[in-house]
mmCIF file of C-alpha atoms in Angstrom:
data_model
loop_
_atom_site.group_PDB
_atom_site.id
_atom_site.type_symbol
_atom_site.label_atom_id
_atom_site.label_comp_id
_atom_site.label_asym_id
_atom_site.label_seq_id
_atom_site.Cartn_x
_atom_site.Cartn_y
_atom_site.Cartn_z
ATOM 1 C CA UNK A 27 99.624 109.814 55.159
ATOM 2 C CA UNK A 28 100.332 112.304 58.310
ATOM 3 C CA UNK A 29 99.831 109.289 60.406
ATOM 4 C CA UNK A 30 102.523 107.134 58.653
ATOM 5 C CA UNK A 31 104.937 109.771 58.729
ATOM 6 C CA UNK A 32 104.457 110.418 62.350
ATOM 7 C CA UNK A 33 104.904 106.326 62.974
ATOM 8 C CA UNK A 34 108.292 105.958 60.982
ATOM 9 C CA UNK A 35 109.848 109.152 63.216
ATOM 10 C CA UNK A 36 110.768 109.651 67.025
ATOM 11 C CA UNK A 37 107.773 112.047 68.413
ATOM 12 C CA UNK A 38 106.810 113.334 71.313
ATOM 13 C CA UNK A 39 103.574 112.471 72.847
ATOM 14 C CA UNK A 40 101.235 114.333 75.727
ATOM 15 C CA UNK A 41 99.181 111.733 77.457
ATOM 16 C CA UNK A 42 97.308 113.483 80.430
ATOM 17 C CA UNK A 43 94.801 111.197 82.052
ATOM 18 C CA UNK A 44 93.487 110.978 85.554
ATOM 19 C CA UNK A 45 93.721 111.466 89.210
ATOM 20 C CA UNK A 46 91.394 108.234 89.928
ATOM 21 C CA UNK A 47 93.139 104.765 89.314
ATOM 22 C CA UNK A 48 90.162 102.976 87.971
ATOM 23 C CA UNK A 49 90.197 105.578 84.886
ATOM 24 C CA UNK A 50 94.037 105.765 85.216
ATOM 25 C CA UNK A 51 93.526 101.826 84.295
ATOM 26 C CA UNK A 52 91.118 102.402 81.689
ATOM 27 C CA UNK A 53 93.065 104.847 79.831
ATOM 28 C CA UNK A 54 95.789 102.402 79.242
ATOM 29 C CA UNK A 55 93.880 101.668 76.275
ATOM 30 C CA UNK A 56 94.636 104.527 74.726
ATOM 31 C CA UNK A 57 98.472 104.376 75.830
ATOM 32 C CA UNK A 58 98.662 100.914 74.234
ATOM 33 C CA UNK A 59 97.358 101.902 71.000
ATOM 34 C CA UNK A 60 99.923 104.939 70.802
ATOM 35 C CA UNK A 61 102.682 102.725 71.901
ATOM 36 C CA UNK A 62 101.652 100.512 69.234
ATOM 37 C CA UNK A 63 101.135 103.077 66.211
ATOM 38 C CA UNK A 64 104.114 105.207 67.305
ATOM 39 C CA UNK A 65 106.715 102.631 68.550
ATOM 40 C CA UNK A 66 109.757 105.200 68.126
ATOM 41 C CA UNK A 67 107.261 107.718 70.338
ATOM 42 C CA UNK A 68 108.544 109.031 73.615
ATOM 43 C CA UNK A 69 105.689 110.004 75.903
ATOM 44 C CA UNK A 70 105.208 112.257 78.707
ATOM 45 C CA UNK A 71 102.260 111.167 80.801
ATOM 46 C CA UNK A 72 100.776 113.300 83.532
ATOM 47 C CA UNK A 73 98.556 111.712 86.231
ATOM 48 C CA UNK A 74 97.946 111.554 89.863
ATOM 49 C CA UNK A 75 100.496 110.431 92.324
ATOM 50 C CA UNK A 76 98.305 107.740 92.872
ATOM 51 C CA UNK A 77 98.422 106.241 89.297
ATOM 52 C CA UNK A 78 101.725 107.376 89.116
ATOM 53 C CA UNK A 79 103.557 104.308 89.404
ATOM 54 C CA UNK A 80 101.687 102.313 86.797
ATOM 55 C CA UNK A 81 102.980 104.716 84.338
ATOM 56 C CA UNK A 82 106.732 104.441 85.369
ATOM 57 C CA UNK A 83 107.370 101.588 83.254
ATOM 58 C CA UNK A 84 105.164 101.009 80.669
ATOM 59 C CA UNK A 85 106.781 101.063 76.746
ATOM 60 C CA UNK A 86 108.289 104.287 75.294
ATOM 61 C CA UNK A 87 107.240 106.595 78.392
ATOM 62 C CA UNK A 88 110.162 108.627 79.473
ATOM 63 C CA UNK A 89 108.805 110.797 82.202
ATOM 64 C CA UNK A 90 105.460 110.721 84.267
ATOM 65 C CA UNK A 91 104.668 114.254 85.247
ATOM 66 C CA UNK A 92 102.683 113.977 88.723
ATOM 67 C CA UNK A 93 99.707 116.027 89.167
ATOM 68 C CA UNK A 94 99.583 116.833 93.213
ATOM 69 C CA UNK A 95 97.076 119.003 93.662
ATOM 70 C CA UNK A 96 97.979 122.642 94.688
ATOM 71 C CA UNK A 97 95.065 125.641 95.715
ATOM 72 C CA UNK A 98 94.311 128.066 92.728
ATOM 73 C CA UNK A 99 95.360 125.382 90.009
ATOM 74 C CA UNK A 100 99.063 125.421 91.050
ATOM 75 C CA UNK A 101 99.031 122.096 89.963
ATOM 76 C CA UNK A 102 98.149 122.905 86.089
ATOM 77 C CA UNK A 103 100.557 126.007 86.326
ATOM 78 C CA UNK A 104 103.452 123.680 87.302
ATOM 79 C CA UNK A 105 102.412 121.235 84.208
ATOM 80 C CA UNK A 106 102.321 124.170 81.508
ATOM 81 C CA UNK A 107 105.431 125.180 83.001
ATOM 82 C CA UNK A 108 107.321 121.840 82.438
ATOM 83 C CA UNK A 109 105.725 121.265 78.674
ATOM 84 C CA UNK A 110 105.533 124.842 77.230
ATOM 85 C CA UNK A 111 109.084 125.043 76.033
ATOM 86 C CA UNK A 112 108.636 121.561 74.882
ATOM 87 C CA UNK A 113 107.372 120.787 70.516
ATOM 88 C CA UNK A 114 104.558 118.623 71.485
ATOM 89 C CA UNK A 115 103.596 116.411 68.050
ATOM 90 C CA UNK A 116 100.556 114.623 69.772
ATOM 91 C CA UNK A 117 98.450 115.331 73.216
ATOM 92 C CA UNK A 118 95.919 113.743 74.460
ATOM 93 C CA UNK A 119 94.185 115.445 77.611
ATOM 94 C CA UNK A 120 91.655 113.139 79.165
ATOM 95 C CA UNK A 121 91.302 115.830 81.458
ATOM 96 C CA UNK A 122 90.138 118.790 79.438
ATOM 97 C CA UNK A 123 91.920 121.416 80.785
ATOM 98 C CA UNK A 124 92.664 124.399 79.810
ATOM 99 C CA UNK A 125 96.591 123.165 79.311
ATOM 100 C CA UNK A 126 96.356 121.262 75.911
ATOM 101 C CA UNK A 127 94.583 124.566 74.838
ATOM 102 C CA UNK A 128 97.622 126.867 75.731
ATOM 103 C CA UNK A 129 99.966 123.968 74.051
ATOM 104 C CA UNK A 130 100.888 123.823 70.796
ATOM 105 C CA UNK A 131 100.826 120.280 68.802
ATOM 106 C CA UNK A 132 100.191 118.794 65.157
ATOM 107 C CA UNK A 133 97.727 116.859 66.569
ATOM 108 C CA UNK A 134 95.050 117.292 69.929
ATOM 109 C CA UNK A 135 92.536 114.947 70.927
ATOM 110 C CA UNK A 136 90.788 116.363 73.891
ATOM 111 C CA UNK A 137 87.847 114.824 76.136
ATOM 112 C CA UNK A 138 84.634 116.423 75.808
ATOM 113 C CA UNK A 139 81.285 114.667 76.884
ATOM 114 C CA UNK A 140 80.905 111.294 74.833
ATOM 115 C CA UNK A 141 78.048 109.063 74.301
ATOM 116 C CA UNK A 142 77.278 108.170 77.756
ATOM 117 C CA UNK A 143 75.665 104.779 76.409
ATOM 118 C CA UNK A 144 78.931 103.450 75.572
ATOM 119 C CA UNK A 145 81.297 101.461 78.058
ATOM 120 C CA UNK A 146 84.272 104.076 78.912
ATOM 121 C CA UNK A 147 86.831 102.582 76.647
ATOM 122 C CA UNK A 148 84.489 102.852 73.548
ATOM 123 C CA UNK A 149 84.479 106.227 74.197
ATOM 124 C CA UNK A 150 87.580 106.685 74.225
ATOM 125 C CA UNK A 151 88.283 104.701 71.480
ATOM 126 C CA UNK A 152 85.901 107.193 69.876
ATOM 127 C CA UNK A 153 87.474 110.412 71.021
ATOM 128 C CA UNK A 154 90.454 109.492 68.633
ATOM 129 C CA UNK A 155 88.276 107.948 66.036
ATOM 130 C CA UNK A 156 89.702 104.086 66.098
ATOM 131 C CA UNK A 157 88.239 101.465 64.161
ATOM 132 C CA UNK A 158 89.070 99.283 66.877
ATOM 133 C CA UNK A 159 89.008 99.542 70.109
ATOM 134 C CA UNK A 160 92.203 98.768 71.902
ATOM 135 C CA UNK A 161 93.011 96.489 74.941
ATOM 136 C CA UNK A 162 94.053 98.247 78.373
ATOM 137 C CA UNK A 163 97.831 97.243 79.548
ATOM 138 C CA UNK A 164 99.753 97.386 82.069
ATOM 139 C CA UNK A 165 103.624 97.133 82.410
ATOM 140 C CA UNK A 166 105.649 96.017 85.615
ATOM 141 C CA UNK A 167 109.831 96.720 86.082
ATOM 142 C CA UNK A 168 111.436 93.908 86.649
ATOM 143 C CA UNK A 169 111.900 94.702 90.415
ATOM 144 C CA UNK A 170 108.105 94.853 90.673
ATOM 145 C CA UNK A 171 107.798 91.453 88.710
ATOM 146 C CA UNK A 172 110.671 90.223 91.174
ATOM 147 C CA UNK A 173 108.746 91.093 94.012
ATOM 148 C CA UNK A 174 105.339 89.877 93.394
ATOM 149 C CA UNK A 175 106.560 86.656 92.039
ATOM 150 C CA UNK A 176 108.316 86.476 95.737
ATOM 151 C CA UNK A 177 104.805 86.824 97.429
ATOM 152 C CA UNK A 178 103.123 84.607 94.878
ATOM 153 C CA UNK A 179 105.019 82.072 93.806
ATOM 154 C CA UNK A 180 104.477 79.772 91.026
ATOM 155 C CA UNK A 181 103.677 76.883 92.998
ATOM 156 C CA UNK A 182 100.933 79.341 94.933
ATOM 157 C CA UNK A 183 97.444 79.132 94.080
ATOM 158 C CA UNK A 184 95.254 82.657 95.166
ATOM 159 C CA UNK A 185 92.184 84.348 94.853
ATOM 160 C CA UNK A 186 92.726 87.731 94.710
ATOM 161 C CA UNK A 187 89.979 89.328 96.649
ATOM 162 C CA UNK A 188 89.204 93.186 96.778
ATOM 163 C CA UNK A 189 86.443 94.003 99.898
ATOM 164 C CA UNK A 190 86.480 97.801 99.231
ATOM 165 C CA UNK A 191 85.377 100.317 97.219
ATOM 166 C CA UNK A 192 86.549 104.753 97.309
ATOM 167 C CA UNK A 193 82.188 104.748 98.563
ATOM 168 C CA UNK A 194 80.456 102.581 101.243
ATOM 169 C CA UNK A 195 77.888 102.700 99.317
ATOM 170 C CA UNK A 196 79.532 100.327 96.626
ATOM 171 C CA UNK A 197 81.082 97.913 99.175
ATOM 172 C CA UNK A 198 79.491 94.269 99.319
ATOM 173 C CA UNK A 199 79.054 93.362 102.982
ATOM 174 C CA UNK A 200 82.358 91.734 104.269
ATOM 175 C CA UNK A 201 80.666 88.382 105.488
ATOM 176 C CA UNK A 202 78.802 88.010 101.773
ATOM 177 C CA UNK A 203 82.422 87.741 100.947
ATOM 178 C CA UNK A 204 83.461 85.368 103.994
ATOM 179 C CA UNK A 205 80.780 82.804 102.963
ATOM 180 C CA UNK A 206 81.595 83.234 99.417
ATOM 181 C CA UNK A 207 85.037 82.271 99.970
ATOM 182 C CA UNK A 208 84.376 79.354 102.276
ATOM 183 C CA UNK A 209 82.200 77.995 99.741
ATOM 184 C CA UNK A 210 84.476 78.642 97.033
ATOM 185 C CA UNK A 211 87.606 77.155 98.992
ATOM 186 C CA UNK A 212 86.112 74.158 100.621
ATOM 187 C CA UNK A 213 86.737 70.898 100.163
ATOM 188 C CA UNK A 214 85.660 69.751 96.306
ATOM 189 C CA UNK A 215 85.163 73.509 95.422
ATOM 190 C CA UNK A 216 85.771 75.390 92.792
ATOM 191 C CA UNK A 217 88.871 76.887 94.616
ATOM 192 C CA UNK A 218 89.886 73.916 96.316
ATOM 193 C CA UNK A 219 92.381 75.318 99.204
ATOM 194 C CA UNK A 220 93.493 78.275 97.560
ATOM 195 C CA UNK A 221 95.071 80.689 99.760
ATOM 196 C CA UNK A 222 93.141 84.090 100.017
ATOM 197 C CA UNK A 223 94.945 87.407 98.802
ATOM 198 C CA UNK A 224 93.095 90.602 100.602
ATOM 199 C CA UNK A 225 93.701 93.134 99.142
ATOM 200 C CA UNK A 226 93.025 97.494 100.328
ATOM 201 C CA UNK A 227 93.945 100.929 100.306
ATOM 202 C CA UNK A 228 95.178 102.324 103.863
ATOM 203 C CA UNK A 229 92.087 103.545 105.575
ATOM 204 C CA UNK A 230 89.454 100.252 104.045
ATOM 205 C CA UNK A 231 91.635 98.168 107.036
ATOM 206 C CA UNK A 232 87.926 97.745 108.463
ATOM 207 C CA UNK A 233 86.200 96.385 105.857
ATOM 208 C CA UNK A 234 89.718 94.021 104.383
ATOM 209 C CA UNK A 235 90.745 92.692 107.667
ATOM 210 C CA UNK A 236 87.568 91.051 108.878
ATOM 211 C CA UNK A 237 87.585 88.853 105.367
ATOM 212 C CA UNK A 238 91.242 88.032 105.379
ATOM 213 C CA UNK A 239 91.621 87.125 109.537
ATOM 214 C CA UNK A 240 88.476 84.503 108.211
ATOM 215 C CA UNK A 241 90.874 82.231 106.911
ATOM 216 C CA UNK A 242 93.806 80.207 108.988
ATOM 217 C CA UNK A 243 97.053 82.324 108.684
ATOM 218 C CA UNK A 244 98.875 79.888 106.277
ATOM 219 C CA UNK A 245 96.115 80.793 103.630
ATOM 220 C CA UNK A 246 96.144 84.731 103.975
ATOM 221 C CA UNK A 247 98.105 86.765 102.462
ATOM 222 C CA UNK A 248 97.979 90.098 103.395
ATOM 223 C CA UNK A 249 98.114 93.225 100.561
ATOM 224 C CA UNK A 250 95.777 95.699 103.210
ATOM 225 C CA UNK A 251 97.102 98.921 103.196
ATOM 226 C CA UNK A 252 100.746 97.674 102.394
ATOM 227 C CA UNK A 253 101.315 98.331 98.940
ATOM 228 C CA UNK A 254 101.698 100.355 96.034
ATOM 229 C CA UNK A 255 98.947 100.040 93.156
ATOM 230 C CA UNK A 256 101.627 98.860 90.637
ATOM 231 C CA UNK A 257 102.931 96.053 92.950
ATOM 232 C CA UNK A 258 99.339 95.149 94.112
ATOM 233 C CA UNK A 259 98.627 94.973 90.463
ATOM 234 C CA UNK A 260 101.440 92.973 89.012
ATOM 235 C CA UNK A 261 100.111 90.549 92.282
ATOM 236 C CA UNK A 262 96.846 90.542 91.462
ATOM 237 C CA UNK A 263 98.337 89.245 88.043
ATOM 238 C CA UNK A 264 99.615 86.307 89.416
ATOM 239 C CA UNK A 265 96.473 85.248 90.804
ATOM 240 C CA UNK A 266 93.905 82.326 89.666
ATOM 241 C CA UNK A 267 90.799 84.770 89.834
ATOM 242 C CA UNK A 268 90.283 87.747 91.294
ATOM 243 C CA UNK A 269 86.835 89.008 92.840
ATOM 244 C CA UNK A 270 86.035 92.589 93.905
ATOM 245 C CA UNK A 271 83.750 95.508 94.436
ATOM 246 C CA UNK A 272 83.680 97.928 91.469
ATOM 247 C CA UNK A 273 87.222 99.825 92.127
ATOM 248 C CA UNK A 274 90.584 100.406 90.313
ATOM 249 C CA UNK A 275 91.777 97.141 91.124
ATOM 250 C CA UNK A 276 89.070 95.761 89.311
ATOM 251 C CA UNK A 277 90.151 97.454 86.329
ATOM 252 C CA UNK A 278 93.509 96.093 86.916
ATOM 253 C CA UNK A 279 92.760 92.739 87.394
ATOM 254 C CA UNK A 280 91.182 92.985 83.653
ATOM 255 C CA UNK A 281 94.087 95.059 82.658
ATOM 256 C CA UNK A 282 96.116 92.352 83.066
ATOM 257 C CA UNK A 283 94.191 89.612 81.921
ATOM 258 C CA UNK A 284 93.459 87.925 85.092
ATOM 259 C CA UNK A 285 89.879 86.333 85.433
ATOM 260 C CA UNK A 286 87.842 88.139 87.194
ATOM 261 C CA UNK A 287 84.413 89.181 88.462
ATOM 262 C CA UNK A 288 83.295 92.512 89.730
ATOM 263 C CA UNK A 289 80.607 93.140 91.564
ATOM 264 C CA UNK A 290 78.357 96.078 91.208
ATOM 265 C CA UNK A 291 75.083 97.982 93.264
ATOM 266 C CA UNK A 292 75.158 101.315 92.560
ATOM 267 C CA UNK A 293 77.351 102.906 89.700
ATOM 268 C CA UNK A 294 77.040 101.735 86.006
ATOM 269 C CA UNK A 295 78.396 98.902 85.000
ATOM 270 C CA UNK A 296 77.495 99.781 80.819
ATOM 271 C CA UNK A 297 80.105 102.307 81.189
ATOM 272 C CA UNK A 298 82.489 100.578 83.827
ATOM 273 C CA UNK A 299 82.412 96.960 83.577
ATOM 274 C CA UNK A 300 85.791 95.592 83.778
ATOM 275 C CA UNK A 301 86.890 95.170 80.414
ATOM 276 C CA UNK A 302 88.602 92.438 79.185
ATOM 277 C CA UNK A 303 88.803 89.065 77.351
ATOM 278 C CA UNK A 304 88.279 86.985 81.180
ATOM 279 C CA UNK A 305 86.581 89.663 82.809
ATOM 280 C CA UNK A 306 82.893 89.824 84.091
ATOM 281 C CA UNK A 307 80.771 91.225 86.315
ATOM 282 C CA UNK A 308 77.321 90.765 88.540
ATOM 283 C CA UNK A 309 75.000 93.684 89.444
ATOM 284 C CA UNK A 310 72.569 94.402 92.146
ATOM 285 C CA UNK A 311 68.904 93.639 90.471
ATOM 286 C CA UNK A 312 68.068 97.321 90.601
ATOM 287 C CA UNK A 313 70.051 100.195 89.409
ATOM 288 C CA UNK A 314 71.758 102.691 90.915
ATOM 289 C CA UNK A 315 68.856 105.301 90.327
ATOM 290 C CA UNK A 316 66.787 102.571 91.802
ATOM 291 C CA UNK A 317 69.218 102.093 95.105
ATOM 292 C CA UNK A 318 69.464 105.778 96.061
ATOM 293 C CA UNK A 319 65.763 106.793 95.763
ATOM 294 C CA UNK A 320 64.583 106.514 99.634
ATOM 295 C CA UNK A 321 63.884 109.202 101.931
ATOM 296 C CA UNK A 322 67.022 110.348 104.089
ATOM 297 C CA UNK A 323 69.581 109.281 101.207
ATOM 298 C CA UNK A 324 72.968 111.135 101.869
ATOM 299 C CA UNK A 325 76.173 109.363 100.131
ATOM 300 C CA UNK A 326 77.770 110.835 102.754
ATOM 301 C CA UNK A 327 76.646 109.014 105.541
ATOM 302 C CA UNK A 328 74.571 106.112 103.855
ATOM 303 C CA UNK A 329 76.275 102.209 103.559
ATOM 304 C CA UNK A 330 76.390 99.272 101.825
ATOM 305 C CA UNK A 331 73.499 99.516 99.201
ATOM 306 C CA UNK A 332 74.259 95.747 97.733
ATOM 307 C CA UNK A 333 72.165 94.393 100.203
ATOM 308 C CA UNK A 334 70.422 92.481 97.063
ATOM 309 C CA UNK A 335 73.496 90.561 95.720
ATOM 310 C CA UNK A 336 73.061 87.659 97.375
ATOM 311 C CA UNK A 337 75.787 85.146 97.468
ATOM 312 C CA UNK A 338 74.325 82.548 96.002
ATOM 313 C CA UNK A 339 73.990 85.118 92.830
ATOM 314 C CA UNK A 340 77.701 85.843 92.754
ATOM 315 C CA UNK A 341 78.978 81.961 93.516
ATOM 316 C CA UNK A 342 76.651 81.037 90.325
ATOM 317 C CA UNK A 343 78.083 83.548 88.326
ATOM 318 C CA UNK A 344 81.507 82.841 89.032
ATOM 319 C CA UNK A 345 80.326 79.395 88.270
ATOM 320 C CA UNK A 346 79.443 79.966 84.879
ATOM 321 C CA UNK A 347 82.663 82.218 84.576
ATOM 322 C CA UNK A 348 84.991 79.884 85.398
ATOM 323 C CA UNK A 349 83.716 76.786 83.071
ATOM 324 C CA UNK A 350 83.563 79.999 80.276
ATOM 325 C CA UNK A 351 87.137 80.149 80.379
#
């Protein structure tokens, strides 16, 4: 009865997720069921600069709240500062800090350590007991719509292609990805022609450029180090297919409902798989326990440990993927 209340009135909603965009992404799944159950809600979210912007528009959020990390918490200080004089009906602190403890609300859901068996989303699906689980979404302003529908125009067709990964260790080698383009894009392939969309953070220039300069210039198109994460997102959404190593843009690509296939070596793929209705994904054969048990490891220094996704594995399941669809 609380809850029905709550939905027919105009509250205000704490939404504190992450620093990281790939969970940024994920938690949209919790922001679309609030937006849903509470559509007169206005929400507060607090994030990372870097997620920052795929915040700024989504439905009933009227501020985003950027977390930029300061020494000796200054960053959490300057958060309770902004919300304490605020009446706070709902938060939800994806974080766990010590803020949603020193807030007061009718209602807290707070992450603590979930079934680890369980794909992210289900756990947090869990964490505010939902019967079902909720898709992730993202929202785009108009200018960003405007903009990537200028790059990728409706007559354009694109393969949205992600060579990096935040960890060497989870970045296919760039020439698996060469050949599995030029087999994809050749002449009676599955992506006939299609013009190649690279894209990277600033600093994965390395392992991006390689892959894109593979192709003649009038099928690149060039997203390496250029753009924001909400206009390389609403981008990736006007792609055919989108194929990556396990990263945020992965999770957007799903997000948004683009098909797409990620590939993964070592992480965990039960609990970050992209999810979504036309996403999938292809792992290494061994897991990542398996991958990081030799003498000399150091995740510091150590690279590419997908050595064992051939491309012949990923072209056959993007194969399958495709005629799924």
């Amino acid at each position: 009865h609380y809850d029905i209340l709550l939905s027919m009135k105009k509250i205000n909603i704490l939404f504190i997720t992450s620093n990281r965009l790939g969970d940024a992404v994920i938690s949209t799944c919790l922001l679309n069921h609030l937006q849903k159950q509470y559509p007169e809600s206005r929400i507060t979210v607090a994030c990372g600069p870097l997620a920052a912007g795929l915040f700024a528009s989504a439905s009933n959020v009227i501020d985003v709240f950027e977390l930029k990390k300061e020494p000796y918490a200054g960053h959490w200080r300057k958060l309770f500062r902004y919300a304490m004089y605020q009446k706070w009906d709902i938060i939800v602190d994806l974080r766990n800090s010590f803020i949603s403890r020193l807030l007061i609300a009718k209602q807290k859901y707070i992450w603590a350590k979930k079934d680890n068996s369980l794909h992210k989303v289900e756990q947090l699906a869990e964490l505010m007991k939902l019967d079902k689980i909720p898709d992730l979404k993202l929202e785009f302003s108009k200018e960003i719509t405007g903009e990537a529908k200028s790059i990728i125009t409706n007559k354009d067709k694109v393969i949205g292609v992600g060579p990096a990964a935040n960890w060497a260790g989870k970045t296919w080698d760039n020439q698996n990805f060469i050949d599995l383009l030029q087999r994809l894009t050749k002449k009676d392939g599955i992506f006939e022609d299609y013009k190649i969309a690279v894209f990277a953070a600033p600093g994965e220039e390395d392992q991006a450029y390689p892959v894109l300069n593979a192709f003649p210039k009038t099928r690149q198109i060039d997203f390496i180090g250029k753009t924001s994460p909400e206009l390389a997102s609403a981008c990736v959404k006007r792609c055919k297919y989108y194929i990556g190593n396990d990263s945020g843009l992965m999770h957007s690509a799903a997000a948004v409902n683009t098909p797409a296939i990620g590939l993964f070596g070592p992480s965990y793929p039960h609990n970050y798989r992209p999810w979504g209705k036309t996403a999938t994904y292809i792992s290494t054969p061994e897991t990542l326990d398996e991958l990081i048990s030799f003498d000399g490891y150091d995740h510091r220094t150590v690279g590419s440990l997908m050595g064992s996704l051939t491309v012949d594995m990923v072209y056959n399941a993007i194969d399958k993927h495709v005629d799924s669809l």
